[in-house]
mmCIF file of C-alpha atoms in Angstrom:
data_model
loop_
_atom_site.group_PDB
_atom_site.id
_atom_site.type_symbol
_atom_site.label_atom_id
_atom_site.label_comp_id
_atom_site.label_asym_id
_atom_site.label_seq_id
_atom_site.Cartn_x
_atom_site.Cartn_y
_atom_site.Cartn_z
ATOM 1 C CA MET A 6 0.000 0.000 0.000
ATOM 2 C CA LYS A 7 2.828 2.380 0.835
ATOM 3 C CA ILE A 8 4.506 1.669 -2.515
ATOM 4 C CA GLU A 9 1.234 2.476 -4.310
ATOM 5 C CA ASP A 10 0.833 5.696 -2.332
ATOM 6 C CA THR A 11 4.403 6.685 -3.098
ATOM 7 C CA TRP A 12 3.892 5.993 -6.804
ATOM 8 C CA ASN A 13 0.675 8.049 -6.874
ATOM 9 C CA SER A 14 2.473 10.861 -5.103
ATOM 10 C CA ILE A 15 5.248 10.807 -7.694
ATOM 11 C CA GLU A 16 2.738 10.878 -10.543
ATOM 12 C CA THR A 17 0.899 13.778 -8.927
ATOM 13 C CA GLU A 18 4.149 15.692 -8.553
ATOM 14 C CA LYS A 19 4.976 15.037 -12.223
ATOM 15 C CA ILE A 20 1.605 16.373 -13.315
ATOM 16 C CA ALA A 21 1.954 19.414 -11.072
ATOM 17 C CA LEU A 22 5.465 20.038 -12.392
ATOM 18 C CA GLY A 23 4.239 19.755 -15.968
ATOM 19 C CA GLU A 24 1.396 22.143 -15.288
ATOM 20 C CA GLY A 25 3.764 24.551 -13.593
ATOM 21 C CA GLU A 26 6.078 24.535 -16.610
ATOM 22 C CA VAL A 27 3.150 25.141 -18.947
ATOM 23 C CA LEU A 28 1.858 28.047 -16.859
ATOM 24 C CA GLU A 29 5.328 29.565 -16.578
ATOM 25 C CA SER A 30 5.814 29.290 -20.338
ATOM 26 C CA ILE A 31 2.438 30.911 -21.007
ATOM 27 C CA HIS A 32 3.215 33.687 -18.517
ATOM 28 C CA LYS A 33 6.395 34.517 -20.450
ATOM 29 C CA LYS A 34 4.771 34.404 -23.885
ATOM 30 C CA ARG A 35 1.316 35.868 -23.364
ATOM 31 C CA THR A 36 2.256 39.537 -22.932
ATOM 32 C CA ASN A 37 4.605 39.384 -25.910
ATOM 33 C CA VAL A 38 1.959 37.811 -28.151
ATOM 34 C CA MET A 39 -0.797 40.174 -27.027
ATOM 35 C CA THR A 40 1.441 43.221 -27.478
ATOM 36 C CA LYS A 41 2.416 42.162 -31.004
ATOM 37 C CA LEU A 42 -1.229 41.663 -31.939
ATOM 38 C CA GLN A 43 -2.043 45.109 -30.594
ATOM 39 C CA LYS A 44 0.746 46.606 -32.705
ATOM 40 C CA LYS A 45 -0.880 45.057 -35.753
ATOM 41 C CA LEU A 46 -4.112 46.746 -34.722
ATOM 42 C CA ILE A 47 -2.295 50.081 -34.403
ATOM 43 C CA ALA A 48 -0.987 49.566 -37.948
ATOM 44 C CA LYS A 49 -4.584 49.231 -39.137
ATOM 45 C CA LEU A 50 -5.464 52.403 -37.262
ATOM 46 C CA ILE A 51 -2.615 54.308 -38.934
ATOM 47 C CA PHE A 52 -3.686 52.876 -42.294
ATOM 48 C CA ALA A 53 -7.254 54.146 -41.780
ATOM 49 C CA ILE A 54 -6.020 57.595 -40.683
ATOM 50 C CA THR A 55 -3.736 57.864 -43.727
ATOM 51 C CA PHE A 56 -6.545 57.049 -46.139
ATOM 52 C CA THR A 57 -8.883 59.470 -44.371
ATOM 53 C CA ILE A 58 -6.365 62.283 -44.823
ATOM 54 C CA ALA A 59 -5.807 61.307 -48.468
ATOM 55 C CA TYR A 60 -9.536 61.272 -49.241
ATOM 56 C CA THR A 61 -9.968 64.624 -47.512
ATOM 57 C CA LEU A 62 -7.193 66.197 -49.597
ATOM 58 C CA VAL A 63 -8.776 64.869 -52.793
ATOM 59 C CA LEU A 64 -11.986 66.732 -51.936
ATOM 60 C CA PHE A 65 -10.184 70.030 -52.553
ATOM 61 C CA PHE A 66 -9.783 69.047 -56.215
ATOM 62 C CA VAL A 67 -13.316 67.713 -56.733
ATOM 63 C CA LYS A 68 -16.164 69.798 -58.128
ATOM 64 C CA ASP A 69 -18.767 67.241 -59.172
ATOM 65 C CA LEU A 70 -21.414 66.489 -56.557
ATOM 66 C CA LEU A 71 -21.394 62.737 -57.276
ATOM 67 C CA VAL A 72 -17.664 62.420 -56.661
ATOM 68 C CA ILE A 73 -17.851 64.648 -53.581
ATOM 69 C CA SER A 74 -20.585 62.408 -52.172
ATOM 70 C CA LEU A 75 -18.562 59.246 -52.821
ATOM 71 C CA PHE A 76 -15.412 60.604 -51.163
ATOM 72 C CA ALA A 77 -17.447 62.024 -48.278
ATOM 73 C CA PHE A 78 -18.923 58.585 -47.698
ATOM 74 C CA LEU A 79 -15.432 57.023 -47.708
ATOM 75 C CA ILE A 80 -14.222 59.599 -45.183
ATOM 76 C CA PHE A 81 -17.245 58.995 -42.949
ATOM 77 C CA VAL A 82 -16.771 55.212 -42.963
ATOM 78 C CA HIS A 83 -13.038 55.529 -42.281
ATOM 79 C CA LEU A 84 -13.754 57.830 -39.334
ATOM 80 C CA LEU A 85 -16.107 55.164 -37.969
ATOM 81 C CA ALA A 86 -13.367 52.575 -38.482
ATOM 82 C CA ILE A 87 -10.853 54.752 -36.618
ATOM 83 C CA ALA A 88 -13.259 55.126 -33.689
ATOM 84 C CA TYR A 89 -13.896 51.383 -33.706
ATOM 85 C CA PHE A 90 -10.182 50.483 -33.778
ATOM 86 C CA LEU A 91 -9.480 52.920 -30.928
ATOM 87 C CA LYS A 92 -12.275 51.444 -28.815
ATOM 88 C CA GLU A 93 -11.085 47.883 -29.395
ATOM 89 C CA TYR A 94 -7.483 48.870 -28.669
ATOM 90 C CA ARG A 95 -8.441 50.453 -25.347
ATOM 91 C CA ASP A 96 -10.550 47.438 -24.395
ATOM 92 C CA MET A 97 -7.674 45.092 -25.232
ATOM 93 C CA GLN A 98 -5.295 47.195 -23.152
ATOM 94 C CA LYS A 99 -7.473 46.493 -20.125
ATOM 95 C CA LEU A 100 -7.036 42.751 -20.665
ATOM 96 C CA ILE A 101 -3.222 42.709 -20.702
ATOM 97 C CA PRO A 102 -2.690 42.921 -16.891
ATOM 98 C CA MET A 103 -4.457 39.507 -16.727
ATOM 99 C CA ASP A 104 -5.883 40.168 -13.265
ATOM 100 C CA GLY A 105 -8.660 37.612 -13.613
ATOM 101 C CA ASN A 106 -8.924 34.144 -15.111
ATOM 102 C CA VAL A 107 -5.994 33.807 -17.530
ATOM 103 C CA LEU A 108 -7.734 31.366 -19.863
ATOM 104 C CA GLU A 109 -10.890 33.460 -20.139
ATOM 105 C CA THR A 110 -8.828 36.609 -20.647
ATOM 106 C CA LEU A 111 -6.888 35.038 -23.517
ATOM 107 C CA LYS A 112 -10.128 33.828 -25.100
ATOM 108 C CA GLU A 113 -11.646 37.295 -24.810
ATOM 109 C CA PHE A 114 -8.550 38.873 -26.349
ATOM 110 C CA GLN A 115 -8.627 36.350 -29.194
ATOM 111 C CA LYS A 116 -12.325 37.007 -29.792
ATOM 112 C CA ARG A 117 -11.760 40.747 -30.015
ATOM 113 C CA ILE A 118 -8.864 40.449 -32.465
ATOM 114 C CA LEU A 119 -10.806 38.063 -34.698
ATOM 115 C CA ARG A 120 -13.820 40.372 -34.540
ATOM 116 C CA VAL A 121 -11.747 43.350 -35.706
ATOM 117 C CA ILE A 122 -10.329 41.350 -38.606
ATOM 118 C CA LYS A 123 -13.763 40.060 -39.612
ATOM 119 C CA SER A 124 -15.296 43.543 -39.365
ATOM 120 C CA GLU A 125 -12.593 44.999 -41.582
ATOM 121 C CA GLU A 126 -12.997 42.290 -44.216
ATOM 122 C CA THR A 127 -16.792 42.583 -44.206
ATOM 123 C CA GLY A 128 -16.673 46.380 -44.329
ATOM 124 C CA GLY A 129 -14.317 46.152 -47.288
ATOM 125 C CA LEU A 130 -17.059 44.523 -49.347
ATOM 126 C CA ILE A 131 -18.964 47.813 -48.992
ATOM 127 C CA LEU A 132 -15.978 50.140 -49.291
ATOM 128 C CA TYR A 133 -14.286 48.601 -52.342
ATOM 129 C CA PRO A 134 -17.142 49.395 -54.780
ATOM 130 C CA VAL A 135 -17.428 52.924 -53.383
ATOM 131 C CA ALA A 136 -13.652 53.504 -53.563
ATOM 132 C CA ILE A 137 -13.548 52.137 -57.117
ATOM 133 C CA SER A 138 -16.476 54.360 -58.086
ATOM 134 C CA ALA A 139 -14.906 57.429 -56.469
ATOM 135 C CA GLY A 140 -11.623 56.950 -58.315
ATOM 136 C CA PHE A 141 -13.364 56.076 -61.569
ATOM 137 C CA PHE A 142 -15.703 59.070 -61.665
ATOM 138 C CA PHE A 143 -13.002 61.415 -60.362
ATOM 139 C CA SER A 144 -10.881 60.454 -63.355
ATOM 140 C CA ILE A 145 -13.700 60.449 -65.936
ATOM 141 C CA LEU A 146 -15.331 63.697 -64.826
ATOM 142 C CA SER A 147 -12.051 65.584 -64.878
ATOM 143 C CA ASN A 148 -12.473 66.048 -68.638
ATOM 144 C CA ARG A 149 -16.166 65.278 -69.201
ATOM 145 C CA THR A 150 -19.501 66.526 -67.985
ATOM 146 C CA MET A 151 -22.142 64.398 -66.288
ATOM 147 C CA GLU A 152 -24.412 64.919 -69.298
ATOM 148 C CA GLU A 153 -21.766 63.423 -71.602
ATOM 149 C CA LEU A 154 -21.258 60.588 -69.189
ATOM 150 C CA MET A 155 -24.944 59.753 -69.102
ATOM 151 C CA MET A 156 -24.969 59.392 -72.877
ATOM 152 C CA ASP A 157 -22.102 56.896 -73.056
ATOM 153 C CA ARG A 158 -23.394 53.481 -72.010
ATOM 154 C CA TRP A 159 -19.997 51.807 -72.436
ATOM 155 C CA ILE A 160 -18.561 53.881 -69.615
ATOM 156 C CA TRP A 161 -21.283 52.542 -67.327
ATOM 157 C CA VAL A 162 -20.618 48.995 -68.503
ATOM 158 C CA PHE A 163 -16.903 49.493 -67.822
ATOM 159 C CA TRP A 164 -17.661 50.934 -64.378
ATOM 160 C CA ILE A 165 -19.852 47.972 -63.405
ATOM 161 C CA GLY A 166 -17.216 45.587 -64.734
ATOM 162 C CA LEU A 167 -14.551 47.247 -62.588
ATOM 163 C CA MET A 168 -16.634 46.843 -59.430
ATOM 164 C CA ILE A 169 -17.487 43.210 -60.197
ATOM 165 C CA ALA A 170 -13.855 42.369 -60.947
ATOM 166 C CA PHE A 171 -12.006 44.255 -58.218
ATOM 167 C CA THR A 172 -14.323 43.848 -55.215
ATOM 168 C CA PRO A 173 -13.637 40.098 -54.760
ATOM 169 C CA ILE A 174 -9.967 40.651 -55.593
ATOM 170 C CA GLY A 175 -9.739 43.299 -52.891
ATOM 171 C CA ASN A 176 -11.488 41.032 -50.405
ATOM 172 C CA ARG A 177 -9.121 38.138 -51.124
ATOM 173 C CA MET A 178 -6.107 40.421 -50.811
ATOM 174 C CA ALA A 179 -7.383 41.758 -47.472
ATOM 175 C CA LYS A 180 -7.798 38.219 -46.129
ATOM 176 C CA LYS A 181 -4.344 37.247 -47.368
ATOM 177 C CA LEU A 182 -2.718 40.322 -45.812
ATOM 178 C CA ASN A 183 -4.537 39.778 -42.514
ATOM 179 C CA LYS A 184 -3.411 36.163 -42.429
ATOM 180 C CA LYS A 185 0.166 37.241 -43.061
ATOM 181 C CA ALA A 186 0.031 40.016 -40.463
ATOM 182 C CA PHE A 187 -1.918 38.247 -37.705
ATOM 183 C CA GLY A 188 -1.635 34.533 -38.502
ATOM 184 C CA GLU A 189 1.555 33.657 -36.625
ATOM 185 C CA GLN A 190 0.604 35.445 -33.410
ATOM 186 C CA LEU A 191 -2.970 34.166 -33.524
ATOM 187 C CA ASN A 192 -1.619 30.626 -33.829
ATOM 188 C CA ARG A 193 0.574 31.197 -30.767
ATOM 189 C CA LEU A 194 -2.384 32.611 -28.886
ATOM 190 C CA GLN A 195 -4.451 29.545 -29.784
ATOM 191 C CA GLU A 196 -1.621 27.268 -28.609
ATOM 192 C CA MET A 197 -1.589 29.006 -25.230
ATOM 193 C CA ILE A 198 -5.364 28.628 -24.937
ATOM 194 C CA ASP A 199 -5.095 24.931 -25.817
ATOM 195 C CA ASP A 200 -2.305 24.424 -23.239
ATOM 196 C CA LEU A 201 -4.320 26.121 -20.504
ATOM 197 C CA GLU A 202 -7.409 24.091 -21.346
ATOM 198 C CA SER A 203 -5.275 20.951 -21.158
ATOM 199 C CA VAL A 204 -3.918 22.002 -17.760
ATOM 200 C CA ASN A 205 -7.436 22.691 -16.494
ATOM 201 C CA GLU A 206 -8.604 19.318 -17.768
ATOM 202 C CA ASN A 207 -5.723 17.501 -16.035
ATOM 203 C CA SER A 208 -6.400 19.385 -12.825
ATOM 204 C CA LYS A 209 -9.914 17.998 -12.564
ATOM 205 C CA PRO A 210 -10.271 15.220 -9.945
#
């Protein structure tokens, strides 16, 4: 009986040691991973600000009401995106101290990052056609009037073709760039979540 108790004690110590190593490893990696993911989010914020400034500058060279409306819409949506990115960044900052349940905190952080990425990709499906239209009509109306434009059906066919062709291309590129930018750190975050779930499962009586 004593031999069995000793063996069980050794096994328990091994499990505890393994769990301790896992937790220590996660403690070292988690802040680094979360910080890197936040930096990627800041890059998106800077990207949105840059485009907002660019669209605003273009407005000074636009006279046609249609083009002004298209660029104004782009600016409005980018301002919403900036506000959204800032809100998510602040909320993620609150999670980094990890004062509560580590596993739940990591899951919440992961959920927020994935939500930002998904929101950007979904919003792009609306923005790409508008951005294409803004650039297209800005170029066409620089040397033509709206009356001339209305009479040329091939221009409208070409415009529709541009939107149909470039909207899915833009969406695929956005997904590819997001995977390249966030993929590695998101995989590490998922590994930490899996390790913690494994530790919690082993800790159950």
